[in-house]
Amino acid sequence: MDGTEHRPWWSWYNNDFTGDGVDDYGTTEPFSPNPDNIDNFFDTAVSITNNLAFEGGSDVAAYRLSVSNVNANGVVPNSKLDRTNVSFNGSLDLNEKLQSSISVNYANIQGYGRPQNGYSGTNPFTSFNQWFQRQLDMDKLRQYRGDDGSIYSWNIRSTTNTRPLYWDSPFFSVYENYSEDERNRMFGNFGLSYEVNENLSVKGTIRADMYDFVNEDRTGSGGLDQDFYTIGKRSDREMNYELLANFNKDLNEFSVSGAVGGNIMTQTYSATIASTVGGLNLPNFFNLDASVDRPNITTNLQERSIRSIFGQTTVGYKDVVYVDASIRNDISSTLPQGNNSYLYYSLSTSLVFTELVDVPGLSFGKLRASIAQVGNDTGPYATNLTYGVGTPYGSNATLAVPNTLPNTNLKPAINTDYELGLELQFLSGRLRLDGTYFNSVKKDEIISLTVPGSSGFSSSLVNAGQFTTRGLEFSAAGTVVESRDLSVDLTANFATVYSEVNELAAGLTSRLIAGFGTIGLYAEEGAEWGKIIGRGFALHENGQRLVQDGFYVREANKDLGFFLPDFTGGFRLDTKYKNFDLGAFVDFQKGGKFYSTTQRFASNSGMIKTTVGDNELGNPRRDPVVDQSGAQQTYVAFDQAGAASGGTLVEGVDADGNPVKFLYDTQEYFYDLDYFREEYLLDASYIRLRELRLGYNLPAAMLEKLPVTRASFAITVRNAAMLWSATKGIDPTAASNGTTGFNFYEGGVLPAVRTIGFNLNLRF
Amino acid sequence: MKIFQKAFILLLAAGLTLVSCDDFGDLNIDPNNPSEARPDLLLTSALQSVSGLVGSTTGTLYVQYFAETQYTDESLYTSDQFDFNGWYTGPLANLDAIIKNDDATVNYKAVARILRAYYFQFVTERWGMVPYSEALLGAEDFQPAYDSQEAIYKDLINELKEATAQISTNAGVINGDILFNGDYGRWTRFANTVRMTIALRMSDADPAYASTEFASAVNAGLITSDVMYNHLEEDNNASPWYTRFITRTDYAISNTMADAMKGKSDMRLLKYADPAPNFDNGNGISESLDEIRGMIYGVNGSIAGSIENADVSFPGAAIRSQGSDLPVYTVAQVHFSKAEAIERGWISGSAAAEYAAGVAASWAQWGAGDAAAYLAQPEVAYSSANWQEKIGYEKWVATFPQGYEAWHEWRRLDQPVLTPAVDAVNNSKQIPVRQAYPATEPNINKENYEAAVAAQGADITDTKLWFDKN
């Protein structure tokens, strides 16, 4: 970036990029940085919400109708979201004993150009932080299509073949490879309730929840990838038919209430998904008819039903003791007959002991304890082996043995949560403490367990023995100042969790939770959940990194520690001064690890700060490594290096344990480091200012002359700032993996967005 | 209001009956996938994987047929762990389902056994000891033990003999056979050729056994025409070399290959590679060896990235067209194997004649014209004194683009002499002589993995397999 004249990518096209009316082919420009180029790609997102509601009624009837619409443009160009909700609630008393109620809700969501996520060649965010160039000018990239229809990219194959090589222009990605989706959801219920007497009523309810969802995705013609179109239509319908008898009675100081009932649930899901194969025979004609080869089409129908019977009761004594108990039996269609009925219960109690005994200094004290169980079935068709329909060869159809072995002996899973809590208040409630200990036991959880592929299957559906998660949550809150004009409240909370696999399945003691090639996350029987195993730095017996031929030695299948954080928590501040209020929320995490492909490739391609600077000799690291004779080398022993040698320091021990030091060519250093997954397994500790809020209430005196009874204004900043993070450059909270549901793998994530909200509230 | 109470009690009774019944009829029967599989559909599926076997890239880089253009990781032996699971859960599981299917005729079973042997040979030659006798048992054994390569080889030879004996022309035709279209004669000759190849592989490890089995396979009848996997002119069944070049340009002919062939005026190179655009005489078709430029092999990304795509030759249309067929076993390979067996004294005949026939068959296979002038060159002409070098080199050229098969033979014959990648990043900096087990095995099949490593040697790419004696 030293200002050297060079031919930029756009000088290889016959087009006028600079707007001076002259073909830019053959132009040169100085090589200089464009530090805000990524920022220039994004738009400022604006979201507008409108609500409207009507209410009305009479002695025997009431209704409410509301309509709302949210229209939002995303930070990514060409992305928008439109959401409309209509809801209607009504009730009508048919006579003194019989009452009917209805609720109908409709939601329509239309997405356009939803940003992509994850590591992919069509995701521009993968490019920006991993494979990009700092001098690129977004205004030039915006011109990705010429008047003659040819497509331009900054990353060309060669000076004579200007097709995109590895990357399209990011604007091509968002304007030509965009998706569209629309979901129509309708849900609601109709109920008839009959009051038998003042203690007993009976209610029948039908609930329906259904949606249809259409999504289309496309790859534009002329870009990096073969042009493509896919459309999926999915619909789902869930119906519940419930009959419930409710009772309640107060006996002296006891109150008793409860319900018994039954429910039948049915679910029907169907999908048709079709995509073009071999490209489109007419450029940018996004239709299945344009498929060059026979399109791929799959249809899928899934049905499921659960029959339930249940009872629940609450008994209270004064306002001191409460006992809640419930019991439920489900019978599921997805489990084998004979094994498909499962009973589960819950029992909880709370005792406000300060009502019974007077503890000096304590203004309120409450003890709670509970056991809660939930029974679970699995998805449909998991109990019988069926063959997968494969890709046909010409007119020959194919079938294949499935990769997941179904299980004809599946049992229902029962999850039991034990919880014990204590709540204390001192100084008339100005100091509040709350502590909870929990222990969650998952028994017979139905999981698809990765098994050695040499068995013929890659996974097997099993009832996994037992998983336990236990933890401690603690919060302390205090009202530090409380006066007429000023109040200050502080809250701190803290949580720590430990997870363990007690027992897996017969003959299997280790579970692969998520695998990413040479690094994976495992749960081993009898050990903490989330053990990371992958390729790392080989160590000498003395604990130092082994160095051979100037570089670290690789070791496969190395134990790299555990995934879960040591603890998490937060601080909250709420202050009020006269008509102003100010709130702030900070959250933090200590420990925990995530694996970052962004760091890995950004280092490999030399895009981040850690790849520049001076070395221990005071020379730029990116300068060539030279020995004392001045000859260029890939690496040189530190004491043999020329005075002007560049390179990056590699320090460790040789096979005999003796300390060694080398300077290694910096570009090669990061190429080679790429193979050490351990290097990019990063510390997920952070402290973040998650929310900041400033509000103002207009004093009543100012409103007297206005037709407004109340007026307030607030500014809210969400995700305000990362105050500190162990890993620089990557937001550990943004690391995500959709399929596994936890933050271990990061690859090309959309940067975290800071949202600033302005809220004006007027009441007439 | 009594009527409501009666109705309620009735409703409750009916509801209770409904919610306590555990029979859902056919509700949990999958309507999306069949629960029975026809053997012909399983066979087609299992045969489709042959394309990936003969068209894979890694072996072509080990033996330096190709060089990577910008991201040279694989050429620098970056990857040590390779996943064998897909071979078991894919074609092997499908073939096993045919063999265990009572409704499949003996001919389906025989063909499935031949193909299963072919895939298992491939698996053991990459990883060495692998699950074999305890493999494919599903829930009966989720911890399959590893068998020694010797035991696997010898059982495969036995399997191939039994399978060919099992074929009965009276037992009806087989369908779905996209390799030989139901021709049992070709299946038998293919099985014998696989058997011959396995026998030859044991030349150093168990020469006596190898000699007997080789001769037995030759007597049983070897392939008489090239066995090709036919790709179709549609993306789902296209040549993998075509698919790789739809969006990327990662593989060019290596300078090792190009320079060696150009030095001998080997016209097959015109078929193996396209002209380098900057050296093309204008029509995009290779017409002279000078138009072909090899990509320098084994250099790091910064050097590779500085070489323009227009300065190197990409794979030729013969393998890079959508419908390009890829060789599975060729007549040329058979001739070279026989020439070697004659030199070893396993069979009788003329090694020189087999050698010449092999070269001629290879030229014919590629449509490269008459090989006579090529063979007449002193550096090409056969020499019994240097048979390893002569046969090794010609077999290497003729096996193109089947990288893995060429790698197996290179490990056994140590010919041609290949220089490891100069910028290799593996610890030893040597060309791998095996592939390491998938990263999941030491965790989810721990005991058996550890036993295999104890028996075979460290789970690294430098551990020589049983067949590879020097």
PDB file of C-alpha atoms in Angstrom, chain A residues 276-378:
ATOM      1  CA  THR A 276     -32.518 -26.987 -11.293  1.00  0.00           C
ATOM      2  CA  VAL A 277     -29.567 -29.194 -12.242  1.00  0.00           C
ATOM      3  CA  GLY A 278     -26.788 -28.338 -14.664  1.00  0.00           C
ATOM      4  CA  GLY A 279     -27.583 -24.620 -14.866  1.00  0.00           C
ATOM      5  CA  LEU A 280     -30.278 -22.575 -16.580  1.00  0.00           C
ATOM      6  CA  ASN A 281     -30.853 -22.867 -20.321  1.00  0.00           C
ATOM      7  CA  LEU A 282     -31.896 -19.204 -20.527  1.00  0.00           C
ATOM      8  CA  PRO A 283     -29.734 -16.825 -18.488  1.00  0.00           C
ATOM      9  CA  ASN A 284     -31.494 -15.362 -15.455  1.00  0.00           C
ATOM     10  CA  PHE A 285     -34.760 -17.174 -16.231  1.00  0.00           C
ATOM     11  CA  PHE A 286     -35.472 -18.431 -12.738  1.00  0.00           C
ATOM     12  CA  ASN A 287     -37.893 -21.243 -13.306  1.00  0.00           C
ATOM     13  CA  LEU A 288     -37.690 -25.028 -12.997  1.00  0.00           C
ATOM     14  CA  ASP A 289     -38.441 -25.203 -16.723  1.00  0.00           C
ATOM     15  CA  ALA A 290     -35.043 -23.628 -17.331  1.00  0.00           C
ATOM     16  CA  SER A 291     -33.175 -26.576 -15.811  1.00  0.00           C
ATOM     17  CA  VAL A 292     -30.581 -27.909 -18.247  1.00  0.00           C
ATOM     18  CA  ASP A 293     -30.773 -31.456 -16.832  1.00  0.00           C
ATOM     19  CA  ARG A 294     -33.699 -33.155 -15.173  1.00  0.00           C
ATOM     20  CA  PRO A 295     -34.500 -31.089 -12.058  1.00  0.00           C
ATOM     21  CA  ASN A 296     -34.090 -32.665  -8.619  1.00  0.00           C
ATOM     22  CA  ILE A 297     -37.445 -32.942  -6.893  1.00  0.00           C
ATOM     23  CA  THR A 298     -38.255 -34.334  -3.485  1.00  0.00           C
ATOM     24  CA  THR A 299     -41.562 -34.588  -1.685  1.00  0.00           C
ATOM     25  CA  ASN A 300     -41.995 -35.328   1.960  1.00  0.00           C
ATOM     26  CA  LEU A 301     -44.994 -35.995   4.162  1.00  0.00           C
ATOM     27  CA  GLN A 302     -44.793 -36.389   7.929  1.00  0.00           C
ATOM     28  CA  GLU A 303     -47.600 -37.122  10.342  1.00  0.00           C
ATOM     29  CA  ARG A 304     -47.553 -37.361  14.100  1.00  0.00           C
ATOM     30  CA  SER A 305     -50.127 -37.616  16.846  1.00  0.00           C
ATOM     31  CA  ILE A 306     -50.027 -37.435  20.643  1.00  0.00           C
ATOM     32  CA  ARG A 307     -52.894 -38.406  22.938  1.00  0.00           C
ATOM     33  CA  SER A 308     -52.711 -36.951  26.407  1.00  0.00           C
ATOM     34  CA  ILE A 309     -54.524 -37.066  29.701  1.00  0.00           C
ATOM     35  CA  PHE A 310     -53.546 -34.780  32.555  1.00  0.00           C
ATOM     36  CA  GLY A 311     -54.386 -33.312  35.916  1.00  0.00           C
ATOM     37  CA  GLN A 312     -53.051 -30.406  37.915  1.00  0.00           C
ATOM     38  CA  THR A 313     -53.739 -28.966  41.348  1.00  0.00           C
ATOM     39  CA  THR A 314     -52.594 -26.049  43.491  1.00  0.00           C
ATOM     40  CA  VAL A 315     -53.100 -25.943  47.232  1.00  0.00           C
ATOM     41  CA  GLY A 316     -52.332 -22.806  49.186  1.00  0.00           C
ATOM     42  CA  TYR A 317     -52.276 -22.012  52.889  1.00  0.00           C
ATOM     43  CA  LYS A 318     -52.787 -18.332  53.725  1.00  0.00           C
ATOM     44  CA  ASP A 319     -50.203 -16.673  51.487  1.00  0.00           C
ATOM     45  CA  VAL A 320     -47.438 -18.634  53.144  1.00  0.00           C
ATOM     46  CA  VAL A 321     -47.214 -22.058  51.576  1.00  0.00           C
ATOM     47  CA  TYR A 322     -48.106 -23.150  48.105  1.00  0.00           C
ATOM     48  CA  VAL A 323     -47.936 -26.670  46.708  1.00  0.00           C
ATOM     49  CA  ASP A 324     -48.348 -27.318  42.984  1.00  0.00           C
ATOM     50  CA  ALA A 325     -48.666 -30.811  41.594  1.00  0.00           C
ATOM     51  CA  SER A 326     -49.304 -32.076  38.093  1.00  0.00           C
ATOM     52  CA  ILE A 327     -49.368 -35.380  36.326  1.00  0.00           C
ATOM     53  CA  ARG A 328     -49.626 -36.168  32.651  1.00  0.00           C
ATOM     54  CA  ASN A 329     -49.646 -39.217  30.424  1.00  0.00           C
ATOM     55  CA  ASP A 330     -48.813 -38.976  26.727  1.00  0.00           C
ATOM     56  CA  ILE A 331     -49.128 -41.631  24.069  1.00  0.00           C
ATOM     57  CA  SER A 332     -47.144 -40.850  20.936  1.00  0.00           C
ATOM     58  CA  SER A 333     -47.493 -42.238  17.433  1.00  0.00           C
ATOM     59  CA  THR A 334     -43.765 -41.940  16.801  1.00  0.00           C
ATOM     60  CA  LEU A 335     -42.691 -44.558  19.323  1.00  0.00           C
ATOM     61  CA  PRO A 336     -43.198 -48.307  18.951  1.00  0.00           C
ATOM     62  CA  GLN A 337     -46.577 -49.567  20.182  1.00  0.00           C
ATOM     63  CA  GLY A 338     -46.190 -50.970  23.690  1.00  0.00           C
ATOM     64  CA  ASN A 339     -43.388 -48.463  24.408  1.00  0.00           C
ATOM     65  CA  ASN A 340     -45.223 -45.330  23.411  1.00  0.00           C
ATOM     66  CA  SER A 341     -47.063 -44.387  26.606  1.00  0.00           C
ATOM     67  CA  TYR A 342     -45.235 -42.303  29.201  1.00  0.00           C
ATOM     68  CA  LEU A 343     -46.224 -40.742  32.482  1.00  0.00           C
ATOM     69  CA  TYR A 344     -44.547 -37.719  34.014  1.00  0.00           C
ATOM     70  CA  TYR A 345     -45.231 -35.365  36.871  1.00  0.00           C
ATOM     71  CA  SER A 346     -44.161 -32.236  38.627  1.00  0.00           C
ATOM     72  CA  LEU A 347     -44.242 -31.124  42.225  1.00  0.00           C
ATOM     73  CA  SER A 348     -43.237 -27.756  43.526  1.00  0.00           C
ATOM     74  CA  THR A 349     -43.603 -25.909  46.737  1.00  0.00           C
ATOM     75  CA  SER A 350     -42.754 -22.521  48.115  1.00  0.00           C
ATOM     76  CA  LEU A 351     -42.677 -21.306  51.674  1.00  0.00           C
ATOM     77  CA  VAL A 352     -42.519 -17.680  52.756  1.00  0.00           C
ATOM     78  CA  PHE A 353     -40.936 -18.503  56.089  1.00  0.00           C
ATOM     79  CA  THR A 354     -40.778 -14.902  57.287  1.00  0.00           C
ATOM     80  CA  GLU A 355     -44.563 -15.074  57.609  1.00  0.00           C
ATOM     81  CA  LEU A 356     -44.146 -17.853  60.190  1.00  0.00           C
ATOM     82  CA  VAL A 357     -41.099 -16.816  62.169  1.00  0.00           C
ATOM     83  CA  ASP A 358     -39.587 -13.431  62.691  1.00  0.00           C
ATOM     84  CA  VAL A 359     -35.933 -13.369  61.670  1.00  0.00           C
ATOM     85  CA  PRO A 360     -34.198 -10.205  62.860  1.00  0.00           C
ATOM     86  CA  GLY A 361     -32.989  -8.027  59.985  1.00  0.00           C
ATOM     87  CA  LEU A 362     -34.765 -10.098  57.381  1.00  0.00           C
ATOM     88  CA  SER A 363     -37.751  -8.431  55.759  1.00  0.00           C
ATOM     89  CA  PHE A 364     -38.678 -11.274  53.425  1.00  0.00           C
ATOM     90  CA  GLY A 365     -37.553 -14.874  53.089  1.00  0.00           C
ATOM     91  CA  LYS A 366     -38.768 -17.529  50.741  1.00  0.00           C
ATOM     92  CA  LEU A 367     -37.670 -21.088  50.130  1.00  0.00           C
ATOM     93  CA  ARG A 368     -38.637 -22.935  46.976  1.00  0.00           C
ATOM     94  CA  ALA A 369     -38.146 -26.497  45.838  1.00  0.00           C
ATOM     95  CA  SER A 370     -39.372 -28.315  42.779  1.00  0.00           C
ATOM     96  CA  ILE A 371     -39.141 -31.474  40.757  1.00  0.00           C
ATOM     97  CA  ALA A 372     -40.415 -31.221  37.209  1.00  0.00           C
ATOM     98  CA  GLN A 373     -40.461 -33.948  34.616  1.00  0.00           C
ATOM     99  CA  VAL A 374     -41.046 -33.779  30.892  1.00  0.00           C
ATOM    100  CA  GLY A 375     -41.496 -36.791  28.679  1.00  0.00           C
ATOM    101  CA  ASN A 376     -40.441 -36.725  25.048  1.00  0.00           C
ATOM    102  CA  ASP A 377     -40.981 -38.753  21.929  1.00  0.00           C
ATOM    103  CA  THR A 378     -39.058 -38.416  18.678  1.00  0.00           C
TER     104      THR A 378
END
